[in-house]
Amino acid sequence: LLYERHGEAADVVQLKDLEVPKLGDCDVHVKMLAAPINPADINMIQGRTYPLLSPLPAVGGNEGVGEVLEVGRRVKALKPGDWVIPADAGLGTWRTHGVFPEEMLLKVPSDIPMLCAATLSVNPCTAFRLLADFESLAPGDSIIQNAANSGVGQAIIQIARASGIKTINVVRDRPDLAKLVERLMALGADHVITEEMLRKPEMKDIFKSIPRPRLALNCVGGKSTTEMLRHLQPKGTMVTYGGMAKQPVMVPVSAFIFRDVRLRGFWMTQWRKDHAQDQESVAAMMDALCQLIHRGQLTAPACTEVPLQDYRAALEASMKPFMSSKQILLL
């Protein structure tokens, strides 16, 4: 799926037949199996505000899983039959076949569910780092997060649950709220509340059974973020990793002075850049996530599988509000 100019995804992305390039000595020929449509993919195609843009013409998609068909004679770590995912953003995963340098791919176990592998390199990695890198959380501690039904949100609930960390999960009010609450509780959420509830006195009841959170995870911005911050423990940290409301983060001065809260930011693409020479950290994270998948403690987010030729419908569906299901292109 190629785009030759920036604009609305459904307008500029086209399905094109191209020759598969010749295999170089250090290259790997991959048959792509499945690739999701993530908000960052859409942002890169729109080309307006995202700091990472591929040179045009570009193939869409930053995430997905493929099977190795053939390897160049100097490829060491991969062989035909192996499953691989992108080592970094910008690979262009919305395609049936690709030839990539070996260092652009990471091997993953081929005995994990395909949808777990296809959605592994962005959201679960982001969730893992958010929980590991900002506060040292112990079993019994709690965190609070907004957009809890997003791909990252669902992974945070499950990874936290496996570590004994309690989660307070904020979602927008919606027509099928009860169904969403039930689904997040089934994943292991301790509390699911709406943005409106954040402002209500009943919030105090939650903190009778669990401690106030030391960590708040924000991918929305605007009012819900300010309200979430009010429930943080003194010296707690709020990490912003997205801005779905397209509104700034507003913080009362008193939160800084009297409660000494810390505000941080996180971008998975930057983390990968910073750790490009530190393959041990990357391998340890992937190994921990694959172990959780093997144990049934981490599942793929709610997905809708779409054949490649129906890509336009999938792109449009991924832009709809209250979309709790990730569109996955089957390649």
mmCIF file of C-alpha atoms in Angstrom:
data_model
loop_
_atom_site.group_PDB
_atom_site.id
_atom_site.type_symbol
_atom_site.label_atom_id
_atom_site.label_comp_id
_atom_site.label_asym_id
_atom_site.label_seq_id
_atom_site.Cartn_x
_atom_site.Cartn_y
_atom_site.Cartn_z
ATOM 1 C CA LEU A 1 0.000 0.000 0.000
ATOM 2 C CA LEU A 2 1.826 3.039 -1.331
ATOM 3 C CA TYR A 3 1.344 6.790 -0.895
ATOM 4 C CA GLU A 4 3.094 9.329 -3.117
ATOM 5 C CA ARG A 5 1.921 12.467 -1.301
ATOM 6 C CA HIS A 6 0.737 13.374 2.182
ATOM 7 C CA GLY A 7 -2.984 13.736 2.907
ATOM 8 C CA GLU A 8 -5.973 11.846 4.312
ATOM 9 C CA ALA A 9 -5.078 8.151 4.300
ATOM 10 C CA ALA A 10 -8.174 6.924 2.448
ATOM 11 C CA ASP A 11 -7.469 9.484 -0.341
ATOM 12 C CA VAL A 12 -3.720 9.054 -0.883
ATOM 13 C CA VAL A 13 -3.003 5.370 -0.169
ATOM 14 C CA GLN A 14 -3.167 3.082 -3.228
ATOM 15 C CA LEU A 15 -2.708 -0.638 -3.788
ATOM 16 C CA LYS A 16 0.078 -1.112 -6.349
ATOM 17 C CA ASP A 17 1.850 -4.130 -7.874
ATOM 18 C CA LEU A 18 5.634 -3.806 -7.661
ATOM 19 C CA GLU A 19 8.558 -6.131 -8.455
ATOM 20 C CA VAL A 20 10.205 -7.759 -5.414
ATOM 21 C CA PRO A 21 13.795 -6.383 -5.308
ATOM 22 C CA LYS A 22 16.819 -8.680 -5.778
ATOM 23 C CA LEU A 23 18.133 -10.312 -2.595
ATOM 24 C CA GLY A 24 21.475 -8.865 -1.448
ATOM 25 C CA ASP A 25 24.017 -10.766 0.673
ATOM 26 C CA CYS A 26 22.783 -9.186 3.935
ATOM 27 C CA ASP A 27 19.095 -9.100 2.973
ATOM 28 C CA VAL A 28 16.060 -11.104 4.012
ATOM 29 C CA HIS A 29 13.042 -11.812 1.782
ATOM 30 C CA VAL A 30 9.920 -11.675 3.972
ATOM 31 C CA LYS A 31 6.361 -12.693 3.184
ATOM 32 C CA MET A 32 4.245 -10.381 5.356
ATOM 33 C CA LEU A 33 1.392 -12.138 7.188
ATOM 34 C CA ALA A 34 -0.509 -9.397 9.057
ATOM 35 C CA ALA A 35 -0.074 -5.697 9.854
ATOM 36 C CA PRO A 36 -2.215 -3.388 12.007
ATOM 37 C CA ILE A 37 -3.313 0.188 11.320
ATOM 38 C CA ASN A 38 -2.128 2.361 14.217
ATOM 39 C CA PRO A 39 -2.766 6.091 14.867
ATOM 40 C CA ALA A 40 0.937 6.838 14.199
ATOM 41 C CA ASP A 41 0.649 5.222 10.729
ATOM 42 C CA ILE A 42 -2.217 7.598 9.881
ATOM 43 C CA ASN A 43 -0.261 10.586 11.289
ATOM 44 C CA MET A 44 2.755 9.734 9.118
ATOM 45 C CA ILE A 45 0.551 9.553 5.991
ATOM 46 C CA GLN A 46 -1.134 12.886 6.852
ATOM 47 C CA GLY A 47 2.361 14.339 7.193
ATOM 48 C CA ARG A 48 1.282 17.259 9.373
ATOM 49 C CA THR A 49 2.566 16.949 12.916
ATOM 50 C CA TYR A 50 4.420 13.654 13.216
ATOM 51 C CA PRO A 51 8.187 14.010 13.722
ATOM 52 C CA LEU A 52 8.982 10.822 11.771
ATOM 53 C CA LEU A 53 8.121 10.862 8.050
ATOM 54 C CA SER A 54 9.255 8.332 5.429
ATOM 55 C CA PRO A 55 10.684 9.675 2.145
ATOM 56 C CA LEU A 56 8.000 9.639 -0.575
ATOM 57 C CA PRO A 57 6.804 7.491 -2.249
ATOM 58 C CA ALA A 58 6.415 5.378 0.896
ATOM 59 C CA VAL A 59 4.763 2.131 1.962
ATOM 60 C CA GLY A 60 2.451 2.591 4.955
ATOM 61 C CA GLY A 61 2.633 0.673 8.240
ATOM 62 C CA ASN A 62 5.162 0.555 11.093
ATOM 63 C CA GLU A 63 4.199 -2.756 12.645
ATOM 64 C CA GLY A 64 3.379 -6.302 11.584
ATOM 65 C CA VAL A 65 4.684 -9.860 11.368
ATOM 66 C CA GLY A 66 6.130 -11.751 8.433
ATOM 67 C CA GLU A 67 7.674 -15.116 7.619
ATOM 68 C CA VAL A 68 11.213 -15.382 6.245
ATOM 69 C CA LEU A 69 11.216 -17.001 2.760
ATOM 70 C CA GLU A 70 14.879 -16.604 1.796
ATOM 71 C CA VAL A 71 18.068 -15.097 3.241
ATOM 72 C CA GLY A 72 21.229 -13.647 1.686
ATOM 73 C CA ARG A 73 24.450 -15.627 2.144
ATOM 74 C CA ARG A 74 25.821 -13.351 4.885
ATOM 75 C CA VAL A 75 22.658 -13.385 7.010
ATOM 76 C CA LYS A 76 23.472 -15.043 10.336
ATOM 77 C CA ALA A 77 20.547 -14.848 12.757
ATOM 78 C CA LEU A 78 17.584 -15.664 10.486
ATOM 79 C CA LYS A 79 16.554 -18.638 8.362
ATOM 80 C CA PRO A 80 13.555 -19.524 6.155
ATOM 81 C CA GLY A 81 10.456 -20.233 8.268
ATOM 82 C CA ASP A 82 11.389 -17.771 11.040
ATOM 83 C CA TRP A 83 8.869 -15.121 12.065
ATOM 84 C CA VAL A 84 10.077 -11.517 12.123
ATOM 85 C CA ILE A 85 8.768 -8.112 13.194
ATOM 86 C CA PRO A 86 10.236 -4.624 12.501
ATOM 87 C CA ALA A 87 13.195 -3.625 14.682
ATOM 88 C CA ASP A 88 12.229 0.033 14.234
ATOM 89 C CA ALA A 89 9.488 2.340 12.929
ATOM 90 C CA GLY A 90 9.199 3.228 9.246
ATOM 91 C CA LEU A 91 9.624 -0.281 7.777
ATOM 92 C CA GLY A 92 6.489 -0.071 5.613
ATOM 93 C CA THR A 93 4.631 -3.225 6.649
ATOM 94 C CA TRP A 94 1.485 -2.848 4.530
ATOM 95 C CA ARG A 95 2.762 -5.081 1.732
ATOM 96 C CA THR A 96 2.640 -8.764 0.773
ATOM 97 C CA HIS A 97 6.424 -9.182 0.293
ATOM 98 C CA GLY A 98 9.515 -7.173 1.153
ATOM 99 C CA VAL A 99 13.298 -7.448 1.013
ATOM 100 C CA PHE A 100 14.914 -5.863 4.077
ATOM 101 C CA PRO A 101 18.435 -5.674 5.542
ATOM 102 C CA GLU A 102 18.766 -8.205 8.384
ATOM 103 C CA GLU A 103 19.322 -5.519 11.056
ATOM 104 C CA MET A 104 15.875 -4.030 10.354
ATOM 105 C CA LEU A 105 14.165 -7.216 11.616
ATOM 106 C CA LEU A 106 13.720 -8.928 14.981
ATOM 107 C CA LYS A 107 13.021 -12.645 15.260
ATOM 108 C CA VAL A 108 9.990 -13.629 17.363
ATOM 109 C CA PRO A 109 8.724 -17.108 18.329
ATOM 110 C CA SER A 110 6.500 -18.564 15.603
ATOM 111 C CA ASP A 111 4.400 -20.404 18.203
ATOM 112 C CA ILE A 112 2.698 -17.268 19.546
ATOM 113 C CA PRO A 113 -0.670 -16.271 18.017
ATOM 114 C CA MET A 114 -0.234 -14.362 14.736
ATOM 115 C CA LEU A 115 -2.240 -11.336 15.948
ATOM 116 C CA CYS A 116 -0.056 -11.095 19.084
ATOM 117 C CA ALA A 117 3.075 -11.072 16.912
ATOM 118 C CA ALA A 118 1.574 -8.543 14.457
ATOM 119 C CA THR A 119 0.774 -6.110 17.288
ATOM 120 C CA LEU A 120 3.896 -6.713 19.403
ATOM 121 C CA SER A 121 6.438 -4.089 18.399
ATOM 122 C CA VAL A 122 4.563 -0.850 19.216
ATOM 123 C CA ASN A 123 1.847 -1.000 21.899
ATOM 124 C CA PRO A 124 3.077 -3.782 24.241
ATOM 125 C CA CYS A 125 6.646 -2.389 24.075
ATOM 126 C CA THR A 126 5.333 1.097 24.932
ATOM 127 C CA ALA A 127 3.284 -0.349 27.814
ATOM 128 C CA PHE A 128 6.282 -2.330 29.084
ATOM 129 C CA ARG A 129 8.579 0.707 29.116
ATOM 130 C CA LEU A 130 5.952 3.013 30.700
ATOM 131 C CA LEU A 131 5.565 0.585 33.604
ATOM 132 C CA ALA A 132 9.293 -0.134 33.975
ATOM 133 C CA ASP A 133 11.186 3.105 33.369
ATOM 134 C CA PHE A 134 9.618 5.911 35.410
ATOM 135 C CA GLU A 135 8.670 4.629 38.886
ATOM 136 C CA SER A 136 9.874 1.488 40.653
ATOM 137 C CA LEU A 137 6.492 -0.161 41.190
ATOM 138 C CA ALA A 138 5.996 -3.081 43.562
ATOM 139 C CA PRO A 139 3.078 -5.533 43.892
ATOM 140 C CA GLY A 140 0.152 -3.735 45.566
ATOM 141 C CA ASP A 141 1.088 -0.314 44.100
ATOM 142 C CA SER A 142 -1.394 1.336 41.743
ATOM 143 C CA ILE A 143 -1.288 3.331 38.502
ATOM 144 C CA ILE A 144 -3.918 5.440 36.748
ATOM 145 C CA GLN A 145 -4.226 5.733 32.956
ATOM 146 C CA ASN A 146 -6.564 7.358 30.433
ATOM 147 C CA ALA A 147 -7.620 5.930 27.042
ATOM 148 C CA ALA A 148 -7.480 2.590 28.833
ATOM 149 C CA ASN A 149 -9.249 0.859 25.928
ATOM 150 C CA SER A 150 -6.462 1.790 23.459
ATOM 151 C CA GLY A 151 -3.926 -0.824 22.324
ATOM 152 C CA VAL A 152 -1.361 0.485 24.835
ATOM 153 C CA GLY A 153 -4.030 0.737 27.546
ATOM 154 C CA GLN A 154 -5.081 -2.902 27.127
ATOM 155 C CA ALA A 155 -1.425 -4.025 27.281
ATOM 156 C CA ILE A 156 -0.802 -1.907 30.419
ATOM 157 C CA ILE A 157 -3.755 -3.553 32.192
ATOM 158 C CA GLN A 158 -2.424 -7.044 31.431
ATOM 159 C CA ILE A 159 1.281 -6.419 32.148
ATOM 160 C CA ALA A 160 0.390 -4.611 35.410
ATOM 161 C CA ARG A 161 -1.918 -7.472 36.431
ATOM 162 C CA ALA A 162 0.864 -10.022 35.841
ATOM 163 C CA SER A 163 3.128 -7.932 38.140
ATOM 164 C CA GLY A 164 0.523 -7.496 40.904
ATOM 165 C CA ILE A 165 0.063 -3.770 40.185
ATOM 166 C CA LYS A 166 -3.461 -2.336 40.492
ATOM 167 C CA THR A 167 -4.887 -0.264 37.627
ATOM 168 C CA ILE A 168 -7.418 2.580 37.613
ATOM 169 C CA ASN A 169 -8.564 2.889 34.021
ATOM 170 C CA VAL A 170 -10.208 6.005 32.616
ATOM 171 C CA VAL A 171 -12.319 5.816 29.435
ATOM 172 C CA ARG A 172 -14.637 8.242 27.644
ATOM 173 C CA ASP A 173 -18.341 7.797 28.281
ATOM 174 C CA ARG A 174 -20.006 6.060 25.312
ATOM 175 C CA PRO A 175 -23.196 4.245 24.303
ATOM 176 C CA ASP A 176 -21.788 0.727 24.960
ATOM 177 C CA LEU A 177 -19.929 1.634 28.166
ATOM 178 C CA ALA A 178 -21.066 -1.441 30.144
ATOM 179 C CA LYS A 179 -19.697 -3.749 27.451
ATOM 180 C CA LEU A 180 -16.342 -1.954 27.417
ATOM 181 C CA VAL A 181 -16.074 -2.019 31.224
ATOM 182 C CA GLU A 182 -16.762 -5.769 31.178
ATOM 183 C CA ARG A 183 -14.065 -6.334 28.533
ATOM 184 C CA LEU A 184 -11.406 -4.344 30.416
ATOM 185 C CA MET A 185 -12.286 -6.070 33.705
ATOM 186 C CA ALA A 186 -11.879 -9.425 31.947
ATOM 187 C CA LEU A 187 -8.350 -8.345 30.917
ATOM 188 C CA GLY A 188 -7.539 -7.707 34.584
ATOM 189 C CA ALA A 189 -8.515 -4.063 35.211
ATOM 190 C CA ASP A 190 -9.183 -3.292 38.901
ATOM 191 C CA HIS A 191 -11.296 -0.172 38.311
ATOM 192 C CA VAL A 192 -12.802 1.277 35.129
ATOM 193 C CA ILE A 193 -14.233 4.794 35.368
ATOM 194 C CA THR A 194 -15.328 7.533 32.973
ATOM 195 C CA GLU A 195 -13.596 10.915 32.668
ATOM 196 C CA GLU A 196 -16.595 12.500 34.438
ATOM 197 C CA MET A 197 -16.078 10.236 37.475
ATOM 198 C CA LEU A 198 -12.566 11.635 37.967
ATOM 199 C CA ARG A 199 -14.167 14.835 39.264
ATOM 200 C CA LYS A 200 -16.632 13.175 41.634
ATOM 201 C CA PRO A 201 -16.271 12.625 45.396
ATOM 202 C CA GLU A 202 -16.852 8.864 44.865
ATOM 203 C CA MET A 203 -13.236 8.659 43.673
ATOM 204 C CA LYS A 204 -12.339 8.607 47.392
ATOM 205 C CA ASP A 205 -14.026 5.190 47.698
ATOM 206 C CA ILE A 206 -11.515 3.661 45.273
ATOM 207 C CA PHE A 207 -8.633 4.730 47.506
ATOM 208 C CA LYS A 208 -10.124 2.927 50.505
ATOM 209 C CA SER A 209 -8.998 -0.366 48.988
ATOM 210 C CA ILE A 210 -5.899 0.627 46.997
ATOM 211 C CA PRO A 211 -3.183 3.269 47.478
ATOM 212 C CA ARG A 212 -3.174 6.457 45.447
ATOM 213 C CA PRO A 213 -1.197 5.957 42.239
ATOM 214 C CA ARG A 214 2.499 6.844 41.994
ATOM 215 C CA LEU A 215 2.294 6.770 38.199
ATOM 216 C CA ALA A 216 -0.220 8.351 35.796
ATOM 217 C CA LEU A 217 -0.076 7.485 32.092
ATOM 218 C CA ASN A 218 -1.538 10.044 29.706
ATOM 219 C CA CYS A 219 -2.192 9.738 25.991
ATOM 220 C CA VAL A 220 -5.126 12.186 25.805
ATOM 221 C CA GLY A 221 -4.258 15.670 27.109
ATOM 222 C CA GLY A 222 -6.753 18.374 28.044
ATOM 223 C CA LYS A 223 -9.140 18.221 30.982
ATOM 224 C CA SER A 224 -9.004 14.479 31.683
ATOM 225 C CA THR A 225 -5.254 14.762 32.225
ATOM 226 C CA THR A 226 -5.517 17.610 34.741
ATOM 227 C CA GLU A 227 -8.154 15.646 36.662
ATOM 228 C CA MET A 228 -6.062 12.481 36.621
ATOM 229 C CA LEU A 229 -3.088 14.393 38.018
ATOM 230 C CA ARG A 230 -5.107 15.415 41.083
ATOM 231 C CA HIS A 231 -5.234 11.797 42.226
ATOM 232 C CA LEU A 232 -1.471 11.195 42.042
ATOM 233 C CA GLN A 233 0.531 10.660 45.220
ATOM 234 C CA PRO A 234 2.935 13.468 46.220
ATOM 235 C CA LYS A 235 6.206 13.066 44.268
ATOM 236 C CA GLY A 236 4.332 10.915 41.721
ATOM 237 C CA THR A 237 5.083 10.960 37.996
ATOM 238 C CA MET A 238 2.821 11.569 35.038
ATOM 239 C CA VAL A 239 4.128 10.335 31.685
ATOM 240 C CA THR A 240 2.590 11.660 28.467
ATOM 241 C CA TYR A 241 2.973 9.387 25.437
ATOM 242 C CA GLY A 242 0.136 10.628 23.201
ATOM 243 C CA GLY A 243 -2.273 13.516 22.680
ATOM 244 C CA MET A 244 -5.537 12.152 21.326
ATOM 245 C CA ALA A 245 -7.596 15.186 22.424
ATOM 246 C CA LYS A 246 -5.104 17.486 20.600
ATOM 247 C CA GLN A 247 -5.213 19.733 23.687
ATOM 248 C CA PRO A 248 -2.289 20.770 25.907
ATOM 249 C CA VAL A 249 -1.557 19.305 29.325
ATOM 250 C CA MET A 250 -2.637 21.905 31.922
ATOM 251 C CA VAL A 251 -1.090 21.574 35.368
ATOM 252 C CA PRO A 252 -2.025 23.627 38.450
ATOM 253 C CA VAL A 253 1.027 25.367 39.929
ATOM 254 C CA SER A 254 0.117 23.880 43.334
ATOM 255 C CA ALA A 255 0.736 20.359 41.980
ATOM 256 C CA PHE A 256 4.359 21.311 41.340
ATOM 257 C CA ILE A 257 4.969 23.341 44.504
ATOM 258 C CA PHE A 258 3.080 21.448 47.203
ATOM 259 C CA ARG A 259 3.026 17.944 45.760
ATOM 260 C CA ASP A 260 6.274 17.958 43.771
ATOM 261 C CA VAL A 261 4.781 15.917 40.910
ATOM 262 C CA ARG A 262 6.999 15.141 37.934
ATOM 263 C CA LEU A 263 5.910 15.422 34.322
ATOM 264 C CA ARG A 264 7.753 13.309 31.755
ATOM 265 C CA GLY A 265 7.303 12.305 28.128
ATOM 266 C CA PHE A 266 7.853 9.045 26.254
ATOM 267 C CA TRP A 267 8.116 8.045 22.580
ATOM 268 C CA MET A 268 8.883 4.416 21.734
ATOM 269 C CA THR A 269 10.681 5.392 18.514
ATOM 270 C CA GLN A 270 13.118 7.533 20.520
ATOM 271 C CA TRP A 271 13.684 4.731 23.049
ATOM 272 C CA ARG A 272 14.638 2.407 20.180
ATOM 273 C CA LYS A 273 17.049 5.028 18.789
ATOM 274 C CA ASP A 274 18.625 5.494 22.236
ATOM 275 C CA HIS A 275 19.028 1.710 22.637
ATOM 276 C CA ALA A 276 20.150 0.884 19.094
ATOM 277 C CA GLN A 277 23.543 -0.315 20.447
ATOM 278 C CA ASP A 278 21.991 -2.006 23.477
ATOM 279 C CA GLN A 279 20.526 -5.166 21.995
ATOM 280 C CA GLU A 280 20.411 -6.806 25.446
ATOM 281 C CA SER A 281 17.733 -4.372 26.668
ATOM 282 C CA VAL A 282 15.687 -4.910 23.497
ATOM 283 C CA ALA A 283 16.031 -8.712 23.720
ATOM 284 C CA ALA A 284 15.125 -8.728 27.439
ATOM 285 C CA MET A 285 11.961 -6.696 26.758
ATOM 286 C CA MET A 286 10.876 -8.885 23.809
ATOM 287 C CA ASP A 287 11.605 -12.020 25.817
ATOM 288 C CA ALA A 288 9.546 -10.787 28.799
ATOM 289 C CA LEU A 289 6.605 -9.896 26.510
ATOM 290 C CA CYS A 290 6.734 -13.234 24.631
ATOM 291 C CA GLN A 291 6.801 -15.103 27.959
ATOM 292 C CA LEU A 292 3.658 -13.234 29.063
ATOM 293 C CA ILE A 293 2.012 -14.198 25.733
ATOM 294 C CA HIS A 294 3.051 -17.860 26.158
ATOM 295 C CA ARG A 295 1.557 -17.869 29.670
ATOM 296 C CA GLY A 296 -1.713 -16.364 28.402
ATOM 297 C CA GLN A 297 -1.170 -13.190 30.470
ATOM 298 C CA LEU A 298 -0.882 -10.899 27.431
ATOM 299 C CA THR A 299 -3.246 -11.144 24.473
ATOM 300 C CA ALA A 300 -3.591 -9.121 21.277
ATOM 301 C CA PRO A 301 -5.915 -6.108 21.558
ATOM 302 C CA ALA A 302 -9.461 -6.490 20.217
ATOM 303 C CA CYS A 303 -8.892 -6.826 16.454
ATOM 304 C CA THR A 304 -10.891 -6.765 13.224
ATOM 305 C CA GLU A 305 -9.150 -8.754 10.481
ATOM 306 C CA VAL A 306 -9.465 -7.203 7.017
ATOM 307 C CA PRO A 307 -8.211 -8.626 3.682
ATOM 308 C CA LEU A 308 -5.649 -6.353 1.997
ATOM 309 C CA GLN A 309 -7.949 -5.453 -0.912
ATOM 310 C CA ASP A 310 -10.461 -3.960 1.578
ATOM 311 C CA TYR A 311 -7.773 -1.589 2.896
ATOM 312 C CA ARG A 312 -9.876 1.542 2.245
ATOM 313 C CA ALA A 313 -12.683 0.370 4.542
ATOM 314 C CA ALA A 314 -10.071 -0.539 7.171
ATOM 315 C CA LEU A 315 -8.445 2.916 6.968
ATOM 316 C CA GLU A 316 -11.832 4.612 7.329
ATOM 317 C CA ALA A 317 -12.856 2.353 10.245
ATOM 318 C CA SER A 318 -9.588 3.102 12.060
ATOM 319 C CA MET A 319 -10.450 6.837 12.068
ATOM 320 C CA LYS A 320 -13.897 6.438 13.664
ATOM 321 C CA PRO A 321 -14.419 7.706 17.238
ATOM 322 C CA PHE A 322 -14.904 5.139 20.052
ATOM 323 C CA MET A 323 -13.245 2.480 17.902
ATOM 324 C CA SER A 324 -12.304 -0.219 20.401
ATOM 325 C CA SER A 325 -11.118 -2.680 17.766
ATOM 326 C CA LYS A 326 -7.792 -2.435 15.933
ATOM 327 C CA GLN A 327 -7.939 -2.943 12.157
ATOM 328 C CA ILE A 328 -5.479 -5.643 11.049
ATOM 329 C CA LEU A 329 -4.627 -6.080 7.368
ATOM 330 C CA LEU A 330 -4.230 -9.730 6.398
ATOM 331 C CA LEU A 331 -1.504 -9.892 3.773
#
